[in-house]
Amino acid sequence: MLRFVLKLFLGLAFSACALADHNLGLPPLTVPNDNPQSKEKIELGRLLFNDSRFSADGTVSCASCHHPGKAFTDGLSVAKGIKGQTGTRNAPTVVNAAFYETLFLDGRANSLEDQALGPFVNPIEHGLESHQAIVDVVQHDSTYSQQFKNVFSIQASDITIDHVVKAVASYERTLISGDSPFDRYLFGRDHSTLSTSAERGLGIFKRKGNCVTCHEISWNNALFTDNRFYNIGVGFKHLAPILDDLIAFIGQGNNLDDFPLTALQRSELGRFNVTKNLADMGKFKTPTLRNITLTSPYMHNGSMKTLEEVIEHYDKGGDKNRFIDTKIFPLHLTLQEKTDLLEFMRALTSP
């Protein structure tokens, strides 16, 4: 009898694993025609992603800010680079970035390949003078040279930074995460996966909380981002002292780069830095909520340590400013509704 029960248990467990869809809740993955995936390229990208030689002092790799053990974030309010320098923005998770239409919090890159180029030559992050420093390391590393030959069919002397970022991007396209309790509930039709509180939280998320307006849920997938940009008031107070002068300066046809701003103020311009469109002042991209309990602190500047703080921010209608988005307004949630909303967000964690 015991043997029969054990066999039955193992059989059921195997069946559950066999039927599990780790992409449940995610859309089809689009891969660029000029950078097809391969097992060898992905492994090469993983090694490059973790190589700290691609920094001015040999201490920083891509994984420094996007650590696998921290849901591909760094757990810090703002990213830390070479020589202990800190930036002005929070390091977002790389998980599911393969599905984004734009990269970086201000959307200044249009692909994972483009995104990978930026941090290497940022003076605070990797701090390299040019991308050639990376190419030099790779060309003089016999292991890398052989791998690039196998993947791209090129000799060491022909390796370029484009080959490097294509490999890194290929690795990042494998960092995808679905099949959360929410996915099994909505897309797998298994209503046992959410608690009663989380179910109520889903209703609040879609209706009274107004969350789904920006953190979208489609009929067959949910990235929990609309890939758009919003001013929700966070950090905008740093622009208040210079805002009128800045607007007047831009209105006279001057170059934004010529206006005296601190590094923090320039960062808080958000999407405006990219588009130079005044309507984008202080806007930042809607972040995904997947694995949100694992990726604190929150907001583009890491100013909120807990999800409770985030909920309170939205409940009060954000921090008012003249550019705040019309989708941000007081919610008047009850204590129970806040608890249920938090419980729902906990159900967005993938195994």
CSV table of C-alpha atoms in Angstrom, one decimal:
chain,number,residue,atom,x,y,z
A,1,MET,CA,0.0,0.0,0.0
A,2,LEU,CA,2.8,2.4,0.9
A,3,ARG,CA,4.5,1.7,-2.3
A,4,PHE,CA,1.3,2.4,-4.3
A,5,VAL,CA,0.8,5.7,-2.5
A,6,LEU,CA,4.4,6.7,-3.2
A,7,LYS,CA,4.1,5.8,-6.8
A,8,LEU,CA,0.9,7.8,-7.1
A,9,PHE,CA,2.4,10.8,-5.4
A,10,LEU,CA,5.5,10.7,-7.6
A,11,GLY,CA,3.3,10.3,-10.7
A,12,LEU,CA,1.2,13.3,-9.9
A,13,ALA,CA,4.2,15.4,-9.1
A,14,PHE,CA,5.9,14.4,-12.4
A,15,SER,CA,2.7,15.2,-14.2
A,16,ALA,CA,2.4,18.6,-12.6
A,17,CYS,CA,6.0,19.5,-13.5
A,18,ALA,CA,5.5,18.2,-17.1
A,19,LEU,CA,2.4,20.3,-17.5
A,20,ALA,CA,3.8,23.4,-15.9
A,21,ASP,CA,4.2,26.3,-18.3
A,22,HIS,CA,6.9,28.6,-17.0
A,23,ASN,CA,5.9,31.2,-19.7
A,24,LEU,CA,2.3,31.2,-18.5
A,25,GLY,CA,1.0,34.8,-18.6
A,26,LEU,CA,3.7,36.1,-20.9
A,27,PRO,CA,3.3,37.1,-24.6
A,28,PRO,CA,5.4,35.5,-27.3
A,29,LEU,CA,9.0,36.5,-27.2
A,30,THR,CA,10.2,38.5,-30.2
A,31,VAL,CA,13.9,38.0,-31.2
A,32,PRO,CA,15.6,40.4,-33.7
A,33,ASN,CA,16.3,38.9,-37.1
A,34,ASP,CA,19.9,40.0,-36.9
A,35,ASN,CA,20.5,38.4,-33.5
A,36,PRO,CA,19.0,34.9,-33.4
A,37,GLN,CA,19.3,33.0,-30.2
A,38,SER,CA,21.6,30.0,-29.7
A,39,LYS,CA,22.7,28.0,-26.7
A,40,GLU,CA,26.3,29.0,-27.3
A,41,LYS,CA,25.5,32.7,-27.7
A,42,ILE,CA,23.4,32.7,-24.5
A,43,GLU,CA,26.2,31.2,-22.5
A,44,LEU,CA,28.7,33.7,-23.9
A,45,GLY,CA,26.4,36.5,-23.0
A,46,ARG,CA,26.1,35.1,-19.4
A,47,LEU,CA,29.8,35.2,-19.0
A,48,LEU,CA,30.1,38.7,-20.4
A,49,PHE,CA,27.2,39.9,-18.1
A,50,ASN,CA,29.2,38.7,-15.1
A,51,ASP,CA,32.7,39.9,-16.1
A,52,SER,CA,33.9,42.8,-13.9
A,53,ARG,CA,36.9,43.4,-16.2
A,54,PHE,CA,34.6,45.5,-18.2
A,55,SER,CA,34.9,48.4,-15.8
A,56,ALA,CA,37.5,51.0,-15.1
A,57,ASP,CA,38.6,49.6,-11.7
A,58,GLY,CA,37.7,46.0,-12.3
A,59,THR,CA,35.0,45.9,-9.7
A,60,VAL,CA,31.7,46.3,-11.6
A,61,SER,CA,29.9,43.9,-14.0
A,62,CYS,CA,26.3,44.0,-15.3
A,63,ALA,CA,25.5,41.6,-12.5
A,64,SER,CA,26.6,44.1,-9.9
A,65,CYS,CA,23.4,46.0,-10.4
A,66,HIS,CA,21.4,43.1,-11.7
A,67,HIS,CA,22.2,40.2,-9.3
A,68,PRO,CA,20.4,36.9,-9.9
A,69,GLY,CA,20.1,36.4,-6.1
A,70,LYS,CA,18.1,39.7,-5.9
A,71,ALA,CA,15.7,39.1,-8.7
A,72,PHE,CA,18.2,40.8,-11.0
A,73,THR,CA,18.2,44.1,-9.0
A,74,ASP,CA,20.8,45.2,-6.5
A,75,GLY,CA,18.6,46.0,-3.5
A,76,LEU,CA,19.9,49.5,-3.3
A,77,SER,CA,17.9,52.8,-3.5
A,78,VAL,CA,20.2,54.0,-6.3
A,79,ALA,CA,22.7,52.1,-8.3
A,80,LYS,CA,26.4,51.9,-7.2
A,81,GLY,CA,29.2,52.0,-9.7
A,82,ILE,CA,33.0,52.2,-9.7
A,83,LYS,CA,34.9,53.5,-6.7
A,84,GLY,CA,31.7,53.3,-4.7
A,85,GLN,CA,30.0,56.2,-6.6
A,86,THR,CA,26.3,56.3,-6.6
A,87,GLY,CA,23.9,57.4,-9.3
A,88,THR,CA,20.5,59.0,-9.1
A,89,ARG,CA,18.2,56.2,-10.2
A,90,ASN,CA,17.2,52.8,-9.0
A,91,ALA,CA,18.4,49.8,-10.9
A,92,PRO,CA,15.3,48.1,-12.4
A,93,THR,CA,15.1,44.3,-12.8
A,94,VAL,CA,16.3,42.9,-16.1
A,95,VAL,CA,13.7,40.1,-15.7
A,96,ASN,CA,11.2,40.3,-18.6
A,97,ALA,CA,13.0,43.3,-20.1
A,98,ALA,CA,13.0,41.3,-23.3
A,99,PHE,CA,9.3,42.2,-23.7
A,100,TYR,CA,9.8,46.0,-23.3
A,101,GLU,CA,9.4,48.5,-26.1
A,102,THR,CA,12.0,50.8,-24.6
A,103,LEU,CA,14.8,50.4,-22.0
A,104,PHE,CA,16.0,52.5,-19.1
A,105,LEU,CA,13.6,54.4,-16.9
A,106,ASP,CA,13.4,57.2,-19.4
A,107,GLY,CA,13.1,55.0,-22.4
A,108,ARG,CA,16.3,56.2,-24.1
A,109,ALA,CA,17.2,52.8,-25.7
A,110,ASN,CA,15.0,50.9,-28.1
A,111,SER,CA,16.5,47.4,-27.7
A,112,LEU,CA,18.4,45.3,-25.3
A,113,GLU,CA,21.4,45.6,-27.6
A,114,ASP,CA,21.2,49.4,-27.4
A,115,GLN,CA,20.7,49.3,-23.7
A,116,ALA,CA,23.8,47.2,-23.1
A,117,LEU,CA,26.0,49.9,-24.6
A,118,GLY,CA,25.2,52.7,-22.2
A,119,PRO,CA,26.4,51.6,-18.7
A,120,PHE,CA,29.9,50.6,-19.9
A,121,VAL,CA,30.8,54.2,-20.7
A,122,ASN,CA,28.8,55.9,-18.0
A,123,PRO,CA,31.4,57.6,-15.7
A,124,ILE,CA,29.7,56.5,-12.5
A,125,GLU,CA,28.7,52.9,-13.6
A,126,HIS,CA,31.4,51.0,-15.4
A,127,GLY,CA,33.4,54.2,-16.1
A,128,LEU,CA,35.2,53.1,-19.3
A,129,GLU,CA,36.6,55.8,-21.6
A,130,SER,CA,35.3,53.9,-24.7
A,131,HIS,CA,33.9,50.5,-25.7
A,132,GLN,CA,37.2,49.6,-27.2
A,133,ALA,CA,38.4,48.7,-23.7
A,134,ILE,CA,35.9,45.8,-23.7
A,135,VAL,CA,36.9,44.7,-27.2
A,136,ASP,CA,40.6,44.7,-26.1
A,137,VAL,CA,39.8,42.4,-23.2
A,138,VAL,CA,37.8,40.0,-25.3
A,139,GLN,CA,40.3,39.9,-28.2
A,140,HIS,CA,43.2,39.0,-25.8
A,141,ASP,CA,41.2,36.4,-23.9
A,142,SER,CA,41.7,33.0,-25.6
A,143,THR,CA,38.6,31.6,-24.2
A,144,TYR,CA,36.4,34.5,-25.3
A,145,SER,CA,38.1,34.5,-28.7
A,146,GLN,CA,37.2,30.9,-29.3
A,147,GLN,CA,33.7,31.4,-28.1
A,148,PHE,CA,33.2,34.4,-30.4
A,149,LYS,CA,34.5,32.4,-33.2
A,150,ASN,CA,32.1,29.6,-32.5
A,151,VAL,CA,29.1,31.9,-32.1
A,152,PHE,CA,29.7,34.5,-34.8
A,153,SER,CA,32.2,32.8,-37.1
A,154,ILE,CA,34.8,35.5,-36.7
A,155,GLN,CA,38.4,35.8,-35.8
A,156,ALA,CA,39.5,37.6,-32.6
A,157,SER,CA,40.7,40.6,-34.7
A,158,ASP,CA,37.2,41.0,-36.1
A,159,ILE,CA,35.3,41.2,-32.8
A,160,THR,CA,33.5,44.4,-32.2
A,161,ILE,CA,31.4,45.9,-29.4
A,162,ASP,CA,28.3,45.0,-31.5
A,163,HIS,CA,29.1,41.3,-31.2
A,164,VAL,CA,29.6,41.8,-27.4
A,165,VAL,CA,26.2,43.5,-26.8
A,166,LYS,CA,24.4,41.0,-29.1
A,167,ALA,CA,25.6,38.2,-26.8
A,168,VAL,CA,24.7,40.0,-23.7
A,169,ALA,CA,21.2,40.8,-25.1
A,170,SER,CA,20.8,37.1,-26.0
A,171,TYR,CA,21.4,36.1,-22.4
A,172,GLU,CA,19.0,38.8,-21.1
A,173,ARG,CA,16.3,37.4,-23.4
A,174,THR,CA,16.4,34.2,-21.4
A,175,LEU,CA,15.6,36.1,-18.1
A,176,ILE,CA,11.9,35.7,-18.3
A,177,SER,CA,9.5,35.0,-15.5
A,178,GLY,CA,5.8,34.0,-15.6
A,179,ASP,CA,3.7,31.2,-14.1
A,180,SER,CA,3.0,33.1,-10.8
A,181,PRO,CA,0.0,32.2,-8.7
A,182,PHE,CA,-1.9,35.1,-10.5
A,183,ASP,CA,-1.0,33.5,-13.9
A,184,ARG,CA,-2.3,30.1,-12.8
A,185,TYR,CA,-5.4,31.8,-11.5
A,186,LEU,CA,-6.3,33.9,-14.5
A,187,PHE,CA,-4.7,32.2,-17.5
A,188,GLY,CA,-4.5,28.7,-16.1
A,189,ARG,CA,-8.1,28.8,-14.7
A,190,ASP,CA,-7.0,27.4,-11.4
A,191,HIS,CA,-8.9,29.6,-8.9
A,192,SER,CA,-7.3,27.8,-5.9
A,193,THR,CA,-4.0,29.6,-6.4
A,194,LEU,CA,-5.2,33.0,-5.0
A,195,SER,CA,-6.3,33.6,-1.4
A,196,THR,CA,-9.7,35.3,-0.8
A,197,SER,CA,-7.8,38.4,0.1
A,198,ALA,CA,-5.7,38.3,-3.1
A,199,GLU,CA,-8.9,37.8,-5.2
A,200,ARG,CA,-10.4,40.9,-3.6
A,201,GLY,CA,-7.1,42.7,-4.3
A,202,LEU,CA,-7.3,41.8,-7.9
A,203,GLY,CA,-10.7,43.4,-8.1
A,204,ILE,CA,-9.3,46.6,-6.4
A,205,PHE,CA,-6.3,46.5,-8.8
A,206,LYS,CA,-8.7,46.5,-11.8
A,207,ARG,CA,-11.3,49.0,-10.5
A,208,LYS,CA,-11.1,51.3,-7.5
A,209,GLY,CA,-7.3,51.2,-7.3
A,210,ASN,CA,-7.0,52.2,-11.0
A,211,CYS,CA,-3.7,50.2,-11.1
A,212,VAL,CA,-4.5,48.3,-14.3
A,213,THR,CA,-4.7,51.5,-16.3
A,214,CYS,CA,-0.9,51.6,-16.4
A,215,HIS,CA,0.1,48.1,-15.1
A,216,GLU,CA,-1.8,46.4,-17.9
A,217,ILE,CA,-3.4,42.9,-17.9
A,218,SER,CA,-4.5,41.7,-21.3
A,219,TRP,CA,-6.8,38.9,-22.1
A,220,ASN,CA,-4.0,36.4,-22.7
A,221,ASN,CA,-1.0,37.8,-21.0
A,222,ALA,CA,0.1,40.4,-18.4
A,223,LEU,CA,3.4,42.3,-18.5
A,224,PHE,CA,2.0,44.6,-15.8
A,225,THR,CA,3.3,47.6,-17.8
A,226,ASP,CA,1.9,49.6,-20.6
A,227,ASN,CA,5.4,50.7,-21.8
A,228,ARG,CA,4.4,54.3,-21.3
A,229,PHE,CA,5.6,57.2,-19.2
A,230,TYR,CA,4.0,59.1,-16.3
A,231,ASN,CA,4.7,61.8,-13.9
A,232,ILE,CA,3.4,60.5,-10.5
A,233,GLY,CA,5.1,63.2,-8.4
A,234,VAL,CA,8.0,61.2,-7.0
A,235,GLY,CA,11.2,63.3,-6.9
A,236,PHE,CA,9.6,66.3,-8.7
A,237,LYS,CA,10.2,68.6,-5.7
A,238,HIS,CA,13.9,68.7,-6.7
A,239,LEU,CA,12.9,70.6,-9.9
A,240,ALA,CA,10.6,73.1,-8.2
A,241,PRO,CA,13.3,75.8,-7.5
A,242,ILE,CA,14.4,76.0,-11.2
A,243,LEU,CA,11.3,74.9,-13.1
A,244,ASP,CA,10.1,78.4,-14.2
A,245,ASP,CA,13.5,79.4,-15.3
A,246,LEU,CA,14.0,76.1,-17.1
A,247,ILE,CA,10.7,76.4,-19.0
A,248,ALA,CA,11.5,79.9,-20.0
A,249,PHE,CA,15.0,78.9,-21.2
A,250,ILE,CA,13.7,76.1,-23.3
A,251,GLY,CA,10.9,78.3,-24.6
A,252,GLN,CA,13.5,80.6,-26.0
A,253,GLY,CA,14.9,77.8,-28.2
A,254,ASN,CA,17.9,77.2,-26.1
A,255,ASN,CA,19.6,73.8,-25.7
A,256,LEU,CA,18.6,71.9,-22.6
A,257,ASP,CA,22.2,70.8,-22.1
A,258,ASP,CA,23.2,74.4,-21.6
A,259,PHE,CA,21.0,75.0,-18.7
A,260,PRO,CA,22.7,74.7,-15.3
A,261,LEU,CA,21.3,71.6,-13.5
A,262,THR,CA,22.7,69.4,-10.8
A,263,ALA,CA,23.0,65.7,-11.6
A,264,LEU,CA,19.9,65.0,-9.5
A,265,GLN,CA,17.8,67.7,-11.2
A,266,ARG,CA,18.8,66.5,-14.6
A,267,SER,CA,17.9,62.9,-13.7
A,268,GLU,CA,14.5,64.1,-12.4
A,269,LEU,CA,13.6,65.5,-15.8
A,270,GLY,CA,12.9,61.9,-16.8
A,271,ARG,CA,11.5,61.3,-20.2
A,272,PHE,CA,11.9,65.1,-21.0
A,273,ASN,CA,15.7,64.4,-21.3
A,274,VAL,CA,15.0,62.2,-24.3
A,275,THR,CA,12.1,63.8,-26.1
A,276,LYS,CA,12.6,67.5,-25.2
A,277,ASN,CA,8.8,67.7,-25.1
A,278,LEU,CA,7.6,69.7,-22.2
A,279,ALA,CA,4.7,67.4,-21.7
A,280,ASP,CA,7.2,64.7,-20.7
A,281,MET,CA,8.6,66.7,-17.8
A,282,GLY,CA,9.3,64.3,-14.9
A,283,LYS,CA,7.8,61.3,-16.5
A,284,PHE,CA,9.2,57.8,-16.0
A,285,LYS,CA,8.3,54.4,-17.5
A,286,THR,CA,5.7,52.2,-15.9
A,287,PRO,CA,7.7,49.4,-14.2
A,288,THR,CA,6.5,45.8,-14.2
A,289,LEU,CA,4.9,44.5,-11.0
A,290,ARG,CA,6.1,41.0,-11.6
A,291,ASN,CA,8.2,39.8,-8.6
A,292,ILE,CA,7.5,43.1,-7.1
A,293,THR,CA,7.9,41.8,-3.5
A,294,LEU,CA,11.5,40.8,-4.4
A,295,THR,CA,12.7,44.1,-6.0
A,296,SER,CA,12.5,46.7,-3.3
A,297,PRO,CA,13.2,49.6,-2.9
A,298,TYR,CA,10.7,51.2,-5.2
A,299,MET,CA,10.2,54.1,-7.6
A,300,HIS,CA,12.7,55.5,-10.1
A,301,ASN,CA,14.8,57.0,-7.2
A,302,GLY,CA,14.4,54.1,-4.8
A,303,SER,CA,12.7,56.5,-2.3
A,304,MET,CA,10.1,54.0,-1.0
A,305,LYS,CA,11.3,51.0,0.9
A,306,THR,CA,8.0,49.0,1.2
A,307,LEU,CA,5.0,48.3,-0.9
A,308,GLU,CA,2.9,49.8,1.9
A,309,GLU,CA,4.6,53.1,1.2
A,310,VAL,CA,3.9,52.8,-2.5
A,311,ILE,CA,0.2,52.1,-1.9
A,312,GLU,CA,0.0,55.1,0.4
A,313,HIS,CA,1.5,57.3,-2.2
A,314,TYR,CA,-1.1,56.4,-4.8
A,315,ASP,CA,-3.9,56.4,-2.3
A,316,LYS,CA,-3.3,60.1,-1.5
A,317,GLY,CA,-3.0,61.0,-5.2
A,318,GLY,CA,0.7,61.3,-5.5
A,319,ASP,CA,2.8,64.4,-4.8
A,320,LYS,CA,1.0,67.2,-6.7
A,321,ASN,CA,2.9,69.3,-9.3
A,322,ARG,CA,1.9,71.1,-12.4
A,323,PHE,CA,2.9,68.2,-14.6
A,324,ILE,CA,1.4,65.3,-12.6
A,325,ASP,CA,-0.5,62.9,-14.8
A,326,THR,CA,-4.3,63.0,-14.8
A,327,LYS,CA,-4.4,59.3,-14.0
A,328,ILE,CA,-3.1,60.0,-10.6
A,329,PHE,CA,-5.8,61.0,-8.1
A,330,PRO,CA,-6.8,60.2,-4.5
A,331,LEU,CA,-8.2,56.6,-4.2
A,332,HIS,CA,-9.7,56.7,-0.7
A,333,LEU,CA,-8.9,53.0,-0.1
A,334,THR,CA,-9.9,51.4,3.2
A,335,LEU,CA,-7.4,49.6,5.4
A,336,GLN,CA,-8.8,46.3,4.3
A,337,GLU,CA,-8.6,47.3,0.6
A,338,LYS,CA,-4.9,48.2,1.1
A,339,THR,CA,-4.3,44.9,2.7
A,340,ASP,CA,-6.0,43.0,-0.1
A,341,LEU,CA,-4.1,45.0,-2.8
A,342,LEU,CA,-0.8,44.1,-1.1
A,343,GLU,CA,-1.8,40.4,-0.9
A,344,PHE,CA,-2.6,40.5,-4.7
A,345,MET,CA,0.8,41.9,-5.5
A,346,ARG,CA,2.4,39.1,-3.5
A,347,ALA,CA,0.8,36.7,-5.8
A,348,LEU,CA,2.8,38.1,-8.7
A,349,THR,CA,5.9,36.3,-7.6
A,350,SER,CA,7.1,33.5,-9.9
A,351,PRO,CA,8.7,30.3,-8.6
